[in-house]
PDB file of C-alpha atoms in Angstrom:
ATOM      1  CA  UNK A 262      43.614 -10.696  -9.469  1.00 53.00           C
ATOM      2  CA  UNK A 263      40.384  -9.051  -8.421  1.00 54.00           C
ATOM      3  CA  UNK A 264      38.210 -11.552 -10.294  1.00 61.00           C
ATOM      4  CA  UNK A 265      40.271 -14.457  -8.971  1.00 61.00           C
ATOM      5  CA  UNK A 266      39.613 -13.207  -5.425  1.00 58.00           C
ATOM      6  CA  UNK A 267      35.895 -12.915  -6.145  1.00 65.00           C
ATOM      7  CA  UNK A 268      35.811 -16.409  -7.644  1.00 68.00           C
ATOM      8  CA  UNK A 269      37.531 -17.892  -4.595  1.00 62.00           C
ATOM      9  CA  UNK A 270      35.198 -16.063  -2.212  1.00 59.00           C
ATOM     10  CA  UNK A 271      32.120 -17.320  -4.073  1.00 62.00           C
ATOM     11  CA  UNK A 272      33.485 -20.869  -4.120  1.00 70.00           C
ATOM     12  CA  UNK A 273      34.273 -20.786  -0.403  1.00 60.00           C
ATOM     13  CA  UNK A 274      30.873 -19.334   0.400  1.00 59.00           C
ATOM     14  CA  UNK A 275      29.149 -22.029  -1.641  1.00 63.00           C
ATOM     15  CA  UNK A 276      31.125 -24.781   0.089  1.00 67.00           C
ATOM     16  CA  UNK A 277      30.187 -23.375   3.506  1.00 64.00           C
ATOM     17  CA  UNK A 278      26.578 -23.075   2.383  1.00 64.00           C
ATOM     18  CA  UNK A 279      26.443 -26.782   1.419  1.00 66.00           C
ATOM     19  CA  UNK A 280      28.468 -27.974   4.402  1.00 66.00           C
ATOM     20  CA  UNK A 281      25.981 -26.488   6.890  1.00 65.00           C
ATOM     21  CA  UNK A 282      22.911 -27.930   5.180  1.00 66.00           C
ATOM     22  CA  UNK A 283      20.636 -28.324   8.199  1.00 69.00           C
ATOM     23  CA  UNK A 284      21.463 -24.980   9.775  1.00 68.00           C
ATOM     24  CA  UNK A 285      21.355 -23.243   6.407  1.00 74.00           C
ATOM     25  CA  UNK A 286      17.853 -24.630   5.918  1.00 79.00           C
ATOM     26  CA  UNK A 287      16.730 -22.905   9.124  1.00 76.00           C
ATOM     27  CA  UNK A 288      18.141 -19.579   7.943  1.00 76.00           C
ATOM     28  CA  UNK A 289      16.562 -20.003   4.507  1.00 82.00           C
ATOM     29  CA  UNK A 290      13.198 -20.887   6.082  1.00 82.00           C
ATOM     30  CA  UNK A 291      13.216 -17.767   8.249  1.00 79.00           C
ATOM     31  CA  UNK A 292      14.197 -15.578   5.303  1.00 82.00           C
ATOM     32  CA  UNK A 293      11.570 -17.226   3.078  1.00 85.00           C
ATOM     33  CA  UNK A 294       8.866 -16.412   5.629  1.00 83.00           C
ATOM     34  CA  UNK A 295      10.055 -12.809   5.762  1.00 82.00           C
ATOM     35  CA  UNK A 296      10.043 -12.458   1.967  1.00 85.00           C
ATOM     36  CA  UNK A 297       6.594 -14.069   1.760  1.00 86.00           C
ATOM     37  CA  UNK A 298       5.356 -11.566   4.346  1.00 83.00           C
ATOM     38  CA  UNK A 299       6.830  -8.669   2.337  1.00 83.00           C
ATOM     39  CA  UNK A 300       5.173  -9.935  -0.852  1.00 85.00           C
ATOM     40  CA  UNK A 301       1.912 -10.631   0.954  1.00 83.00           C
ATOM     41  CA  UNK A 302       1.851  -7.137   2.425  1.00 80.00           C
ATOM     42  CA  UNK A 303       2.449  -5.685  -1.035  1.00 82.00           C
ATOM     43  CA  UNK A 304      -0.564  -7.590  -2.368  1.00 82.00           C
ATOM     44  CA  UNK A 305      -2.616  -6.727   0.723  1.00 80.00           C
ATOM     45  CA  UNK A 306      -1.816  -3.076   0.122  1.00 78.00           C
ATOM     46  CA  UNK A 307      -3.107  -3.452  -3.446  1.00 78.00           C
ATOM     47  CA  UNK A 308      -6.372  -4.966  -2.156  1.00 77.00           C
ATOM     48  CA  UNK A 309      -6.649  -2.227   0.484  1.00 76.00           C
ATOM     49  CA  UNK A 310      -6.067   0.491  -2.099  1.00 76.00           C
ATOM     50  CA  UNK A 311      -8.770  -1.010  -4.330  1.00 76.00           C
ATOM     51  CA  UNK A 312     -11.221  -1.234  -1.433  1.00 73.00           C
ATOM     52  CA  UNK A 313     -10.498   2.301  -0.259  1.00 71.00           C
ATOM     53  CA  UNK A 314     -10.778   3.627  -3.810  1.00 72.00           C
ATOM     54  CA  UNK A 315     -14.195   1.981  -4.097  1.00 73.00           C
ATOM     55  CA  UNK A 316     -15.292   3.520  -0.804  1.00 69.00           C
ATOM     56  CA  UNK A 317     -13.924   6.925  -1.770  1.00 69.00           C
ATOM     57  CA  UNK A 318     -15.925   6.831  -5.000  1.00 71.00           C
ATOM     58  CA  UNK A 319     -19.060   6.491  -2.893  1.00 70.00           C
ATOM     59  CA  UNK A 320     -18.136   9.355  -0.568  1.00 73.00           C
ATOM     60  CA  UNK A 321     -18.603  12.973  -1.536  1.00 78.00           C
ATOM     61  CA  UNK A 322     -19.650  16.323  -0.145  1.00 83.00           C
ATOM     62  CA  UNK A 323     -23.014  17.600  -1.339  1.00 84.00           C
ATOM     63  CA  UNK A 324     -23.973  21.271  -1.269  1.00 85.00           C
ATOM     64  CA  UNK A 325     -27.745  21.825  -1.252  1.00 86.00           C
ATOM     65  CA  UNK A 326     -29.110  25.173  -2.402  1.00 86.00           C
ATOM     66  CA  UNK A 327     -32.189  27.132  -1.471  1.00 85.00           C
ATOM     67  CA  UNK A 328     -35.223  26.931  -3.738  1.00 82.00           C
ATOM     68  CA  UNK A 329     -34.755  30.562  -4.702  1.00 82.00           C
ATOM     69  CA  UNK A 330     -31.086  30.161  -5.695  1.00 81.00           C
ATOM     70  CA  UNK A 331     -30.426  31.267  -9.266  1.00 82.00           C
ATOM     71  CA  UNK A 332     -28.869  28.725 -11.580  1.00 83.00           C
ATOM     72  CA  UNK A 333     -26.325  31.260 -12.841  1.00 86.00           C
ATOM     73  CA  UNK A 334     -24.974  31.729  -9.336  1.00 85.00           C
ATOM     74  CA  UNK A 335     -24.867  27.969  -8.751  1.00 84.00           C
ATOM     75  CA  UNK A 336     -22.902  27.447 -11.963  1.00 86.00           C
ATOM     76  CA  UNK A 337     -20.441  30.189 -10.984  1.00 86.00           C
ATOM     77  CA  UNK A 338     -19.873  28.455  -7.649  1.00 84.00           C
ATOM     78  CA  UNK A 339     -19.343  25.222  -9.532  1.00 86.00           C
ATOM     79  CA  UNK A 340     -16.642  26.864 -11.642  1.00 87.00           C
ATOM     80  CA  UNK A 341     -14.995  28.253  -8.503  1.00 84.00           C
ATOM     81  CA  UNK A 342     -14.923  24.821  -6.888  1.00 85.00           C
ATOM     82  CA  UNK A 343     -13.568  23.137 -10.032  1.00 86.00           C
ATOM     83  CA  UNK A 344     -10.645  25.572  -9.993  1.00 85.00           C
ATOM     84  CA  UNK A 345      -9.564  24.365  -6.536  1.00 85.00           C
ATOM     85  CA  UNK A 346      -6.569  21.970  -6.604  1.00 87.00           C
ATOM     86  CA  UNK A 347      -8.183  19.647  -4.034  1.00 86.00           C
ATOM     87  CA  UNK A 348     -11.308  19.106  -6.160  1.00 87.00           C
ATOM     88  CA  UNK A 349     -11.427  16.193  -8.587  1.00 87.00           C
ATOM     89  CA  UNK A 350     -14.916  16.765 -10.044  1.00 88.00           C
ATOM     90  CA  UNK A 351     -18.147  18.630  -9.413  1.00 88.00           C
ATOM     91  CA  UNK A 352     -21.502  17.428 -10.720  1.00 88.00           C
ATOM     92  CA  UNK A 353     -24.655  19.557 -10.725  1.00 87.00           C
ATOM     93  CA  UNK A 354     -28.168  18.212 -10.221  1.00 85.00           C
ATOM     94  CA  UNK A 355     -30.860  20.772 -11.035  1.00 84.00           C
ATOM     95  CA  UNK A 356     -34.047  21.236  -9.067  1.00 81.00           C
ATOM     96  CA  UNK A 357     -36.048  19.755 -11.960  1.00 81.00           C
ATOM     97  CA  UNK A 358     -33.868  16.654 -11.921  1.00 81.00           C
ATOM     98  CA  UNK A 359     -34.425  16.422  -8.167  1.00 79.00           C
ATOM     99  CA  UNK A 360     -38.200  16.416  -8.651  1.00 79.00           C
ATOM    100  CA  UNK A 361     -37.961  13.782 -11.387  1.00 83.00           C
ATOM    101  CA  UNK A 362     -35.779  11.556  -9.184  1.00 79.00           C
ATOM    102  CA  UNK A 363     -38.204  12.009  -6.279  1.00 78.00           C
ATOM    103  CA  UNK A 364     -41.152  11.002  -8.459  1.00 79.00           C
ATOM    104  CA  UNK A 365     -39.256   7.937  -9.686  1.00 82.00           C
ATOM    105  CA  UNK A 366     -38.365   6.803  -6.162  1.00 80.00           C
ATOM    106  CA  UNK A 367     -41.954   7.224  -4.962  1.00 78.00           C
ATOM    107  CA  UNK A 368     -43.756   6.062  -8.083  1.00 77.00           C
ATOM    108  CA  UNK A 369     -45.823   3.557  -6.096  1.00 75.00           C
ATOM    109  CA  UNK A 370     -46.735   5.990  -3.312  1.00 73.00           C
ATOM    110  CA  UNK A 371     -49.877   7.700  -4.581  1.00 74.00           C
ATOM    111  CA  UNK A 372     -50.364   9.967  -1.551  1.00 75.00           C
ATOM    112  CA  UNK A 373     -46.825  11.321  -1.706  1.00 74.00           C
ATOM    113  CA  UNK A 374     -47.070  12.070  -5.416  1.00 73.00           C
ATOM    114  CA  UNK A 375     -50.471  13.696  -4.906  1.00 75.00           C
ATOM    115  CA  UNK A 376     -49.093  15.906  -2.117  1.00 74.00           C
ATOM    116  CA  UNK A 377     -46.241  16.968  -4.404  1.00 70.00           C
ATOM    117  CA  UNK A 378     -48.661  17.855  -7.192  1.00 74.00           C
ATOM    118  CA  UNK A 379     -50.816  19.938  -4.841  1.00 74.00           C
ATOM    119  CA  UNK A 380     -47.880  22.197  -4.022  1.00 73.00           C
ATOM    120  CA  UNK A 381     -47.986  23.633  -7.558  1.00 74.00           C
ATOM    121  CA  UNK A 382     -44.296  24.446  -7.281  1.00 77.00           C
ATOM    122  CA  UNK A 383     -40.952  22.729  -7.057  1.00 77.00           C
ATOM    123  CA  UNK A 384     -39.999  22.299  -3.360  1.00 79.00           C
ATOM    124  CA  UNK A 385     -36.483  21.184  -4.178  1.00 81.00           C
ATOM    125  CA  UNK A 386     -33.383  23.202  -4.803  1.00 81.00           C
ATOM    126  CA  UNK A 387     -30.447  22.020  -6.871  1.00 83.00           C
ATOM    127  CA  UNK A 388     -27.281  20.579  -5.375  1.00 85.00           C
ATOM    128  CA  UNK A 389     -23.622  20.027  -6.198  1.00 87.00           C
ATOM    129  CA  UNK A 390     -21.804  16.749  -5.556  1.00 86.00           C
ATOM    130  CA  UNK A 391     -18.114  17.371  -4.965  1.00 87.00           C
ATOM    131  CA  UNK A 392     -15.442  14.682  -5.161  1.00 86.00           C
ATOM    132  CA  UNK A 393     -11.966  15.439  -3.854  1.00 84.00           C
ATOM    133  CA  UNK A 394      -8.653  14.243  -5.261  1.00 83.00           C
ATOM    134  CA  UNK A 395      -8.069  12.580  -1.878  1.00 78.00           C
ATOM    135  CA  UNK A 396     -10.402  11.843   1.029  1.00 73.00           C
ATOM    136  CA  UNK A 397      -8.224  13.947   3.338  1.00 75.00           C
ATOM    137  CA  UNK A 398      -9.017  17.069   1.282  1.00 81.00           C
ATOM    138  CA  UNK A 399     -12.742  17.219   1.972  1.00 80.00           C
ATOM    139  CA  UNK A 400     -12.267  19.265   5.112  1.00 78.00           C
ATOM    140  CA  UNK A 401     -10.382  21.931   3.129  1.00 80.00           C
ATOM    141  CA  UNK A 402     -13.158  22.051   0.533  1.00 82.00           C
ATOM    142  CA  UNK A 403     -15.836  22.473   3.189  1.00 80.00           C
ATOM    143  CA  UNK A 404     -13.781  25.238   4.813  1.00 78.00           C
ATOM    144  CA  UNK A 405     -13.816  27.067   1.478  1.00 77.00           C
ATOM    145  CA  UNK A 406     -17.589  26.641   1.163  1.00 78.00           C
ATOM    146  CA  UNK A 407     -18.110  27.962   4.671  1.00 74.00           C
ATOM    147  CA  UNK A 408     -16.455  31.230   3.800  1.00 66.00           C
ATOM    148  CA  UNK A 409     -12.704  31.046   4.319  1.00 58.00           C
ATOM    149  CA  UNK A 410     -12.206  31.626   0.594  1.00 54.00           C
ATOM    150  CA  UNK A 411     -13.238  35.084  -0.645  1.00 54.00           C
ATOM    151  CA  UNK A 412     -14.395  33.739  -4.002  1.00 57.00           C
ATOM    152  CA  UNK A 413     -16.704  31.177  -2.424  1.00 57.00           C
ATOM    153  CA  UNK A 414     -17.904  33.259   0.538  1.00 59.00           C
ATOM    154  CA  UNK A 415     -20.162  35.349  -1.718  1.00 70.00           C
ATOM    155  CA  UNK A 416     -22.342  32.277  -2.311  1.00 70.00           C
ATOM    156  CA  UNK A 417     -23.285  31.756   1.340  1.00 73.00           C
ATOM    157  CA  UNK A 418     -26.779  33.187   0.826  1.00 76.00           C
ATOM    158  CA  UNK A 419     -27.773  30.452  -1.655  1.00 81.00           C
ATOM    159  CA  UNK A 420     -26.351  27.505   0.302  1.00 82.00           C
ATOM    160  CA  UNK A 421     -28.963  25.808   2.440  1.00 81.00           C
ATOM    161  CA  UNK A 422     -27.028  22.805   3.710  1.00 81.00           C
ATOM    162  CA  UNK A 423     -23.678  21.012   3.382  1.00 81.00           C
ATOM    163  CA  UNK A 424     -23.766  17.304   4.220  1.00 80.00           C
ATOM    164  CA  UNK A 425     -20.102  17.058   5.231  1.00 71.00           C
ATOM    165  CA  UNK A 426     -20.846  16.161   8.851  1.00 61.00           C
ATOM    166  CA  UNK A 427     -22.794  13.057   7.765  1.00 61.00           C
ATOM    167  CA  UNK A 428     -19.903  11.823   5.642  1.00 64.00           C
ATOM    168  CA  UNK A 429     -17.070  13.024   7.891  1.00 67.00           C
ATOM    169  CA  UNK A 430     -17.111   9.856   9.996  1.00 73.00           C
ATOM    170  CA  UNK A 431     -16.829   7.663   6.907  1.00 70.00           C
ATOM    171  CA  UNK A 432     -14.032   9.835   5.484  1.00 64.00           C
ATOM    172  CA  UNK A 433     -12.120   9.788   8.775  1.00 72.00           C
ATOM    173  CA  UNK A 434     -12.537   6.021   9.046  1.00 75.00           C
ATOM    174  CA  UNK A 435     -11.104   5.543   5.546  1.00 69.00           C
ATOM    175  CA  UNK A 436      -8.083   7.652   6.442  1.00 70.00           C
ATOM    176  CA  UNK A 437      -7.566   5.800   9.739  1.00 79.00           C
ATOM    177  CA  UNK A 438      -7.766   2.400   8.036  1.00 77.00           C
ATOM    178  CA  UNK A 439      -5.206   3.439   5.441  1.00 73.00           C
ATOM    179  CA  UNK A 440      -2.770   4.890   7.999  1.00 78.00           C
ATOM    180  CA  UNK A 441      -3.144   1.955  10.391  1.00 81.00           C
ATOM    181  CA  UNK A 442      -2.624  -0.603   7.621  1.00 76.00           C
ATOM    182  CA  UNK A 443       0.576   1.107   6.487  1.00 76.00           C
ATOM    183  CA  UNK A 444       1.965   1.284  10.038  1.00 82.00           C
ATOM    184  CA  UNK A 445       1.000  -2.317  10.789  1.00 81.00           C
ATOM    185  CA  UNK A 446       2.627  -3.510   7.567  1.00 75.00           C
ATOM    186  CA  UNK A 447       5.902  -1.784   8.400  1.00 81.00           C
ATOM    187  CA  UNK A 448       5.840  -3.203  11.942  1.00 83.00           C
ATOM    188  CA  UNK A 449       5.255  -6.766  10.686  1.00 80.00           C
ATOM    189  CA  UNK A 450       8.110  -6.490   8.168  1.00 76.00           C
ATOM    190  CA  UNK A 451      10.467  -5.191  10.869  1.00 81.00           C
ATOM    191  CA  UNK A 452       9.547  -8.051  13.228  1.00 82.00           C
ATOM    192  CA  UNK A 453      10.042 -10.810  10.657  1.00 77.00           C
ATOM    193  CA  UNK A 454      13.201  -9.201   9.286  1.00 76.00           C
ATOM    194  CA  UNK A 455      14.632  -9.075  12.801  1.00 80.00           C
ATOM    195  CA  UNK A 456      13.819 -12.756  13.342  1.00 79.00           C
ATOM    196  CA  UNK A 457      15.499 -13.645  10.043  1.00 73.00           C
ATOM    197  CA  UNK A 458      18.617 -11.673  10.914  1.00 74.00           C
ATOM    198  CA  UNK A 459      18.880 -13.329  14.339  1.00 76.00           C
ATOM    199  CA  UNK A 460      18.538 -16.831  12.876  1.00 74.00           C
ATOM    200  CA  UNK A 461      21.056 -16.104  10.149  1.00 71.00           C
ATOM    201  CA  UNK A 462      23.427 -14.627  12.719  1.00 72.00           C
ATOM    202  CA  UNK A 463      23.373 -17.942  14.562  1.00 74.00           C
ATOM    203  CA  UNK A 464      23.972 -19.819  11.322  1.00 71.00           C
ATOM    204  CA  UNK A 465      26.912 -17.640  10.310  1.00 69.00           C
ATOM    205  CA  UNK A 466      28.406 -17.964  13.796  1.00 71.00           C
ATOM    206  CA  UNK A 467      28.306 -21.746  13.445  1.00 70.00           C
ATOM    207  CA  UNK A 468      29.897 -21.513   9.999  1.00 65.00           C
ATOM    208  CA  UNK A 469      32.673 -19.350  11.438  1.00 68.00           C
ATOM    209  CA  UNK A 470      33.257 -21.942  14.155  1.00 68.00           C
ATOM    210  CA  UNK A 471      33.436 -24.782  11.621  1.00 65.00           C
ATOM    211  CA  UNK A 472      35.860 -22.771   9.510  1.00 64.00           C
ATOM    212  CA  UNK A 473      38.006 -21.690  12.451  1.00 63.00           C
ATOM    213  CA  UNK A 474      41.077 -23.648  11.314  1.00 65.00           C
ATOM    214  CA  UNK A 475      40.843 -22.378   7.733  1.00 66.00           C
ATOM    215  CA  UNK A 476      40.379 -18.829   9.005  1.00 65.00           C
ATOM    216  CA  UNK A 477      43.409 -19.165  11.262  1.00 65.00           C
ATOM    217  CA  UNK A 478      45.559 -20.367   8.357  1.00 66.00           C
ATOM    218  CA  UNK A 479      44.263 -17.530   6.134  1.00 65.00           C
ATOM    219  CA  UNK A 480      45.217 -14.980   8.790  1.00 63.00           C
ATOM    220  CA  UNK A 481      48.659 -16.561   9.284  1.00 66.00           C
ATOM    221  CA  UNK A 482      49.498 -16.319   5.585  1.00 66.00           C
ATOM    222  CA  UNK A 483      48.476 -12.659   5.555  1.00 65.00           C
ATOM    223  CA  UNK A 484      44.937 -12.760   4.138  1.00 61.00           C
ATOM    224  CA  UNK A 485      43.241  -9.379   4.300  1.00 66.00           C
ATOM    225  CA  UNK A 486      40.157  -8.668   6.385  1.00 65.00           C
ATOM    226  CA  UNK A 487      38.057  -8.288   3.242  1.00 67.00           C
ATOM    227  CA  UNK A 488      39.247 -11.617   1.842  1.00 68.00           C
ATOM    228  CA  UNK A 489      38.407 -13.327   5.140  1.00 69.00           C
ATOM    229  CA  UNK A 490      34.963 -11.770   5.319  1.00 73.00           C
ATOM    230  CA  UNK A 491      33.980 -12.365   1.684  1.00 76.00           C
ATOM    231  CA  UNK A 492      32.981 -16.090   1.850  1.00 76.00           C
ATOM    232  CA  UNK A 493      30.606 -15.438   4.728  1.00 75.00           C
ATOM    233  CA  UNK A 494      29.034 -12.464   2.966  1.00 78.00           C
ATOM    234  CA  UNK A 495      28.523 -14.701  -0.062  1.00 79.00           C
ATOM    235  CA  UNK A 496      26.974 -17.341   2.169  1.00 79.00           C
ATOM    236  CA  UNK A 497      24.523 -14.810   3.610  1.00 79.00           C
ATOM    237  CA  UNK A 498      23.649 -13.606   0.114  1.00 83.00           C
ATOM    238  CA  UNK A 499      22.977 -17.204  -0.943  1.00 83.00           C
ATOM    239  CA  UNK A 500      20.528 -17.593   1.940  1.00 82.00           C
ATOM    240  CA  UNK A 501      18.588 -14.602   0.632  1.00 84.00           C
ATOM    241  CA  UNK A 502      18.708 -15.712  -3.029  1.00 87.00           C
ATOM    242  CA  UNK A 503      17.534 -19.271  -2.303  1.00 87.00           C
ATOM    243  CA  UNK A 504      14.791 -17.936   0.002  1.00 87.00           C
ATOM    244  CA  UNK A 505      13.690 -15.655  -2.843  1.00 90.00           C
ATOM    245  CA  UNK A 506      13.364 -18.620  -5.247  1.00 91.00           C
ATOM    246  CA  UNK A 507      11.340 -20.589  -2.708  1.00 91.00           C
ATOM    247  CA  UNK A 508       9.141 -17.530  -2.093  1.00 90.00           C
ATOM    248  CA  UNK A 509       8.348 -17.359  -5.821  1.00 91.00           C
ATOM    249  CA  UNK A 510       7.508 -21.072  -5.916  1.00 92.00           C
ATOM    250  CA  UNK A 511       5.068 -20.536  -3.050  1.00 91.00           C
ATOM    251  CA  UNK A 512       3.639 -17.176  -4.076  1.00 89.00           C
ATOM    252  CA  UNK A 513       2.921 -17.666  -7.784  1.00 89.00           C
ATOM    253  CA  UNK A 514       0.534 -20.671  -7.463  1.00 89.00           C
ATOM    254  CA  UNK A 515      -1.053 -19.162  -4.337  1.00 88.00           C
ATOM    255  CA  UNK A 516      -1.730 -15.858  -6.055  1.00 86.00           C
ATOM    256  CA  UNK A 517      -2.997 -17.678  -9.142  1.00 86.00           C
ATOM    257  CA  UNK A 518      -5.595 -19.569  -7.090  1.00 85.00           C
ATOM    258  CA  UNK A 519      -6.630 -16.384  -5.296  1.00 81.00           C
ATOM    259  CA  UNK A 520      -6.864 -14.558  -8.603  1.00 75.00           C
ATOM    260  CA  UNK A 521      -9.251 -17.196  -9.957  1.00 70.00           C
ATOM    261  CA  UNK A 522     -11.432 -17.645  -6.876  1.00 75.00           C
ATOM    262  CA  UNK A 523     -11.361 -14.405  -4.888  1.00 69.00           C
ATOM    263  CA  UNK A 524     -11.636 -11.668  -7.522  1.00 69.00           C
ATOM    264  CA  UNK A 525     -15.324 -11.006  -6.914  1.00 67.00           C
ATOM    265  CA  UNK A 526     -14.760 -10.913  -3.163  1.00 67.00           C
ATOM    266  CA  UNK A 527     -11.756  -8.588  -2.960  1.00 66.00           C
ATOM    267  CA  UNK A 528     -12.464  -6.545  -6.085  1.00 69.00           C
ATOM    268  CA  UNK A 529      -9.112  -7.180  -7.788  1.00 75.00           C
ATOM    269  CA  UNK A 530      -7.503 -10.077  -9.659  1.00 79.00           C
ATOM    270  CA  UNK A 531      -4.387 -10.609  -7.552  1.00 80.00           C
ATOM    271  CA  UNK A 532      -2.685 -12.817 -10.141  1.00 83.00           C
ATOM    272  CA  UNK A 533      -3.089 -10.221 -12.880  1.00 84.00           C
ATOM    273  CA  UNK A 534      -1.895  -7.494 -10.546  1.00 83.00           C
ATOM    274  CA  UNK A 535       1.058  -9.580  -9.350  1.00 84.00           C
ATOM    275  CA  UNK A 536       2.188 -10.468 -12.861  1.00 86.00           C
ATOM    276  CA  UNK A 537       1.868  -6.866 -14.055  1.00 86.00           C
ATOM    277  CA  UNK A 538       4.260  -5.837 -11.265  1.00 85.00           C
ATOM    278  CA  UNK A 539       6.287  -9.047 -11.291  1.00 87.00           C
ATOM    279  CA  UNK A 540       9.703  -7.769 -12.346  1.00 89.00           C
ATOM    280  CA  UNK A 541       9.749  -4.709 -10.119  1.00 87.00           C
ATOM    281  CA  UNK A 542       8.380  -6.630  -7.117  1.00 86.00           C
ATOM    282  CA  UNK A 543      10.649  -9.633  -7.659  1.00 88.00           C
ATOM    283  CA  UNK A 544      13.686  -7.386  -7.960  1.00 90.00           C
ATOM    284  CA  UNK A 545      12.873  -5.477  -4.770  1.00 88.00           C
ATOM    285  CA  UNK A 546      12.180  -8.666  -2.797  1.00 87.00           C
ATOM    286  CA  UNK A 547      15.388 -10.280  -4.110  1.00 89.00           C
ATOM    287  CA  UNK A 548      17.363  -7.242  -2.974  1.00 89.00           C
ATOM    288  CA  UNK A 549      15.662  -7.439   0.418  1.00 85.00           C
ATOM    289  CA  UNK A 550      16.544 -11.118   0.797  1.00 84.00           C
ATOM    290  CA  UNK A 551      20.181 -10.686  -0.226  1.00 86.00           C
ATOM    291  CA  UNK A 552      20.472  -7.572   1.947  1.00 85.00           C
ATOM    292  CA  UNK A 553      19.180  -9.424   5.013  1.00 80.00           C
ATOM    293  CA  UNK A 554      21.638 -12.255   4.416  1.00 79.00           C
ATOM    294  CA  UNK A 555      24.645 -10.028   3.847  1.00 81.00           C
ATOM    295  CA  UNK A 556      23.700  -7.801   6.787  1.00 80.00           C
ATOM    296  CA  UNK A 557      23.484 -10.823   9.086  1.00 77.00           C
ATOM    297  CA  UNK A 558      26.844 -12.056   7.886  1.00 76.00           C
ATOM    298  CA  UNK A 559      28.440  -8.653   8.363  1.00 76.00           C
ATOM    299  CA  UNK A 560      27.235  -8.468  11.976  1.00 75.00           C
ATOM    300  CA  UNK A 561      28.368 -12.008  12.758  1.00 71.00           C
ATOM    301  CA  UNK A 562      31.806 -11.503  11.237  1.00 70.00           C
ATOM    302  CA  UNK A 563      32.359  -8.201  13.004  1.00 68.00           C
ATOM    303  CA  UNK A 564      31.608  -9.706  16.376  1.00 56.00           C
ATOM    304  CA  UNK A 565      33.155 -13.133  16.141  1.00 52.00           C
ATOM    305  CA  UNK A 566      35.991 -13.049  13.626  1.00 55.00           C
ATOM    306  CA  UNK A 567      37.767 -10.096  15.257  1.00 56.00           C
ATOM    307  CA  UNK A 568      39.496  -9.290  11.988  1.00 48.00           C
TER     308      UNK A 568
END
């Protein structure tokens, strides 16, 4: 009996879906736009993550040491920093490597090289380049270097300069971009989802009106509330499923063209990324589409069927 009821509800929902072709098209269009926006924001987030990861790789905190700093003490500080959970890696550039790099950069500047040779000593100290596990952790690392951590505070006499202030603006900007993009994405999804629900509400209301005689007969013969609701829930789910298929037909060729032509510009092959996440993304978007349709139907039925 249960499966017979389900079969009848699906059949009735399908008939209503086909009967209201023009209005159903409007609901499907609105839902398709919403699902395309959800998919587009997912891909945009992937591009943003790639861009931010590239920027983060170029950002670090460098600790410059005095010329007199002993290498043993520098290496001990390096070990202390590497033991911190916020630190991803620490690279050490010796004072000799600094001199060599300086000579390479100024190979064509005879006067500068001559002035360096006349010093008869190395004017550079070594330095550590610290990369954090996340850009938001740099402030904690600098706080440790400035003495809040007992293990690191003993190295204050060999530290000449920490370049955190120069990079802080870049780090903060990266964090702001990431947070703003996430908030904007959620806001856009909410707006388009609301529009879809409102359009589908209107469509379901019209379907209820067209089915008013059938609904009246069903209620007279003792049909349950669930049985009366079911066809309209199926209809809403069909809106979401059809919109999902149309979204795929639009998205796949679009992403393929972007993957071929825009990889060098955005730093990621969108088609490869999309296909590698296809099943999980398609499943989530399908659920979103069906959920929006069923939710719209549930609201419309509750308000207008009075069952």
